[in-house]
Amino acid sequence: MLSEAMTALAAAGGTALVQAAGTDAWTEFRQQVARWFGRGNPQRENAAVGRLDQTAVLLETAGPTEVERVRLGQVAAWQARIEDLLESLDGTEQGQAAEELRALLAQHASQGEGSAGQGGLAVGGDYGSVAAGVVHGNVTLGRPADGHTSPGPENDPDDDWPRES
């Protein structure tokens, strides 16, 4: 049985893999993860590449109504694979593999890749906080070109929210 920290690492790994699939960072990240799974064995590395490619295809071809279910299923599958590999190693090897995976995930995160499925929003980089949501329609960021501004809370006649003065 894995420690809580190892289980959390496996969960982070599964999430990172699924989020990276289909992004610009995928090819390099995929190869690094396959090498991690292979642990020096070319057959295991090739098998991991095949599973990683299958994940990317499943996510890419999932329809709008099934994409979240597929995404969650793939995160769980990769978490389980990572846990299985870590459990198969003895104490020293397990610690080394965990450190390698942490470094791999940190390197991937530092590249500032953001990704999202259909209708989603993701932000990557060194940010203090991130908000995300589903947007239906167009989104414009910045000041409108025509100079029009929306009324703020201080001058909105329909806003009856109590304020401190």
Short mmCIF file of C-alpha atoms in Angstrom, two decimals:
data_model
loop_
_atom_site.label_atom_id
_atom_site.label_comp_id
_atom_site.label_asym_id
_atom_site.label_seq_id
_atom_site.Cartn_x
_atom_site.Cartn_y
_atom_site.Cartn_z
CA MET A 1 0.00 0.00 0.00
CA LEU A 2 1.32 3.41 -0.96
CA SER A 3 1.69 6.31 1.42
CA GLU A 4 -0.66 9.26 1.14
CA ALA A 5 2.13 11.30 -0.44
CA MET A 6 2.74 8.65 -3.11
CA THR A 7 -0.97 8.41 -3.85
CA ALA A 8 -1.16 12.19 -4.19
CA LEU A 9 1.86 12.11 -6.52
CA ALA A 10 0.17 9.46 -8.66
CA ALA A 11 -3.00 11.57 -8.80
CA ALA A 12 -0.99 14.62 -9.84
CA GLY A 13 0.74 12.56 -12.50
CA GLY A 14 -2.53 11.26 -13.92
CA THR A 15 -3.98 14.74 -14.02
CA ALA A 16 -0.89 16.24 -15.66
CA LEU A 17 -0.86 13.55 -18.34
CA VAL A 18 -4.46 14.07 -19.30
CA GLN A 19 -4.14 17.85 -19.27
CA ALA A 20 -1.04 17.72 -21.47
CA ALA A 21 -2.56 15.45 -24.13
CA GLY A 22 -3.09 17.41 -27.32
CA THR A 23 -1.07 20.46 -26.25
CA ASP A 24 2.18 21.74 -27.75
CA ALA A 25 4.05 20.15 -24.85
CA TRP A 26 2.54 16.70 -25.40
CA THR A 27 5.20 15.12 -27.64
CA GLU A 28 8.11 15.83 -25.30
CA PHE A 29 6.11 15.15 -22.12
CA ARG A 30 4.77 11.90 -23.58
CA GLN A 31 8.30 10.69 -24.32
CA GLN A 32 9.57 11.62 -20.87
CA VAL A 33 6.66 9.85 -19.18
CA ALA A 34 7.15 6.76 -21.36
CA ARG A 35 10.84 6.65 -20.33
CA TRP A 36 9.78 6.98 -16.69
CA PHE A 37 7.37 4.06 -17.06
CA GLY A 38 9.94 2.03 -19.01
CA ARG A 39 12.56 2.25 -16.24
CA GLY A 40 15.27 1.33 -18.79
CA ASN A 41 13.25 -1.43 -20.48
CA PRO A 42 12.52 -0.56 -24.16
CA GLN A 43 9.51 -2.91 -24.34
CA ARG A 44 7.86 -1.28 -21.32
CA GLU A 45 8.67 2.16 -22.72
CA ASN A 46 7.06 1.29 -26.06
CA ALA A 47 4.00 -0.10 -24.28
CA ALA A 48 3.70 3.17 -22.35
CA VAL A 49 3.96 5.18 -25.59
CA GLY A 50 1.10 3.12 -27.02
CA ARG A 51 -1.10 3.73 -23.97
CA LEU A 52 -0.24 7.44 -23.96
CA ASP A 53 -1.12 7.72 -27.65
CA GLN A 54 -4.38 5.89 -26.99
CA THR A 55 -5.21 8.41 -24.27
CA ALA A 56 -4.55 11.33 -26.62
CA VAL A 57 -6.81 9.79 -29.29
CA LEU A 58 -9.60 9.08 -26.80
CA LEU A 59 -9.52 12.67 -25.54
CA GLU A 60 -9.31 14.13 -29.03
CA THR A 61 -12.21 12.11 -30.40
CA ALA A 62 -14.53 12.37 -27.40
CA GLY A 63 -17.75 14.18 -28.23
CA PRO A 64 -18.90 17.24 -26.31
CA THR A 65 -21.27 15.21 -24.16
CA GLU A 66 -18.67 12.62 -23.20
CA VAL A 67 -15.40 14.57 -22.99
CA GLU A 68 -15.55 15.12 -19.21
CA ARG A 69 -16.34 11.45 -18.55
CA VAL A 70 -13.45 10.37 -20.79
CA ARG A 71 -11.11 12.89 -19.16
CA LEU A 72 -11.97 11.69 -15.64
CA GLY A 73 -11.65 8.05 -16.69
CA GLN A 74 -8.22 8.65 -18.18
CA VAL A 75 -7.02 10.56 -15.10
CA ALA A 76 -8.10 7.61 -12.93
CA ALA A 77 -6.49 5.08 -15.29
CA TRP A 78 -3.15 6.90 -15.32
CA GLN A 79 -3.23 7.39 -11.56
CA ALA A 80 -3.74 3.63 -11.18
CA ARG A 81 -0.89 2.87 -13.61
CA ILE A 82 1.47 5.18 -11.72
CA GLU A 83 0.41 3.65 -8.39
CA ASP A 84 0.94 0.14 -9.78
CA LEU A 85 4.43 0.98 -10.95
CA LEU A 86 5.37 2.63 -7.65
CA GLU A 87 3.98 -0.33 -5.66
CA SER A 88 6.04 -2.76 -7.74
CA LEU A 89 9.31 -1.14 -6.68
CA ASP A 90 11.27 -1.73 -3.49
CA GLY A 91 11.80 1.12 -1.02
CA THR A 92 14.93 2.64 -2.58
CA GLU A 93 13.70 2.27 -6.16
CA GLN A 94 10.29 3.61 -5.18
CA GLY A 95 11.82 6.72 -3.61
CA GLN A 96 13.99 7.30 -6.67
CA ALA A 97 11.05 6.81 -9.06
CA ALA A 98 8.93 9.21 -7.00
CA GLU A 99 11.65 11.87 -7.11
CA GLU A 100 12.01 11.41 -10.88
CA LEU A 101 8.26 11.77 -11.34
CA ARG A 102 8.13 14.87 -9.12
CA ALA A 103 10.94 16.44 -11.16
CA LEU A 104 9.21 15.53 -14.42
CA LEU A 105 5.92 17.05 -13.25
CA ALA A 106 7.67 20.17 -11.96
CA GLN A 107 9.51 20.61 -15.25
CA HIS A 108 6.26 20.21 -17.18
CA ALA A 109 4.46 22.69 -14.91
CA SER A 110 7.26 25.24 -15.22
CA GLN A 111 6.81 25.31 -18.98
CA GLY A 112 3.58 27.19 -18.31
CA GLU A 113 1.41 25.00 -20.46
CA GLY A 114 -2.29 25.48 -20.07
CA SER A 115 -4.87 23.24 -21.69
CA ALA A 116 -8.56 22.69 -21.61
CA GLY A 117 -11.16 20.51 -23.21
CA GLN A 118 -14.02 21.74 -25.34
CA GLY A 119 -15.71 24.68 -23.67
CA GLY A 120 -13.09 24.87 -20.95
CA LEU A 121 -10.57 27.45 -19.90
CA ALA A 122 -7.10 26.87 -18.53
CA VAL A 123 -4.25 29.15 -17.63
CA GLY A 124 -0.64 28.11 -17.26
CA GLY A 125 2.30 29.89 -15.78
CA ASP A 126 3.37 31.40 -12.50
CA TYR A 127 0.14 32.91 -11.22
CA GLY A 128 -1.00 33.54 -7.69
CA SER A 129 -4.53 32.41 -8.45
CA VAL A 130 -6.55 31.24 -11.41
CA ALA A 131 -10.28 31.26 -12.03
CA ALA A 132 -11.91 29.12 -14.68
CA GLY A 133 -15.37 28.44 -15.95
CA VAL A 134 -17.42 27.41 -18.92
CA VAL A 135 -18.18 30.19 -21.35
CA HIS A 136 -21.04 30.04 -23.82
CA GLY A 137 -20.47 32.72 -26.44
CA ASN A 138 -17.72 35.20 -27.19
CA VAL A 139 -15.31 36.59 -24.64
CA THR A 140 -13.41 39.85 -24.96
CA LEU A 141 -10.67 40.84 -22.57
CA GLY A 142 -9.56 44.44 -22.23
CA ARG A 143 -11.21 47.79 -22.80
CA PRO A 144 -13.77 47.83 -25.63
CA ALA A 145 -12.51 49.56 -28.78
CA ASP A 146 -15.45 52.02 -28.77
CA GLY A 147 -14.55 53.26 -25.27
CA HIS A 148 -17.88 52.09 -23.85
CA THR A 149 -17.70 51.02 -20.22
CA SER A 150 -20.13 49.14 -18.07
CA PRO A 151 -21.54 50.88 -15.03
CA GLY A 152 -19.62 50.07 -11.88
CA PRO A 153 -21.36 49.11 -8.65
CA GLU A 154 -21.11 52.67 -7.40
CA ASN A 155 -23.34 53.99 -10.19
CA ASP A 156 -25.57 51.04 -11.04
CA PRO A 157 -29.17 52.04 -10.18
CA ASP A 158 -30.27 48.39 -10.01
CA ASP A 159 -27.55 47.41 -7.57
CA ASP A 160 -28.98 47.47 -4.05
CA TRP A 161 -26.15 45.51 -2.46
CA PRO A 162 -25.27 47.08 0.91
CA ARG A 163 -21.86 48.70 1.00
CA GLU A 164 -19.73 49.95 3.80
CA SER A 165 -19.07 53.67 3.56
#
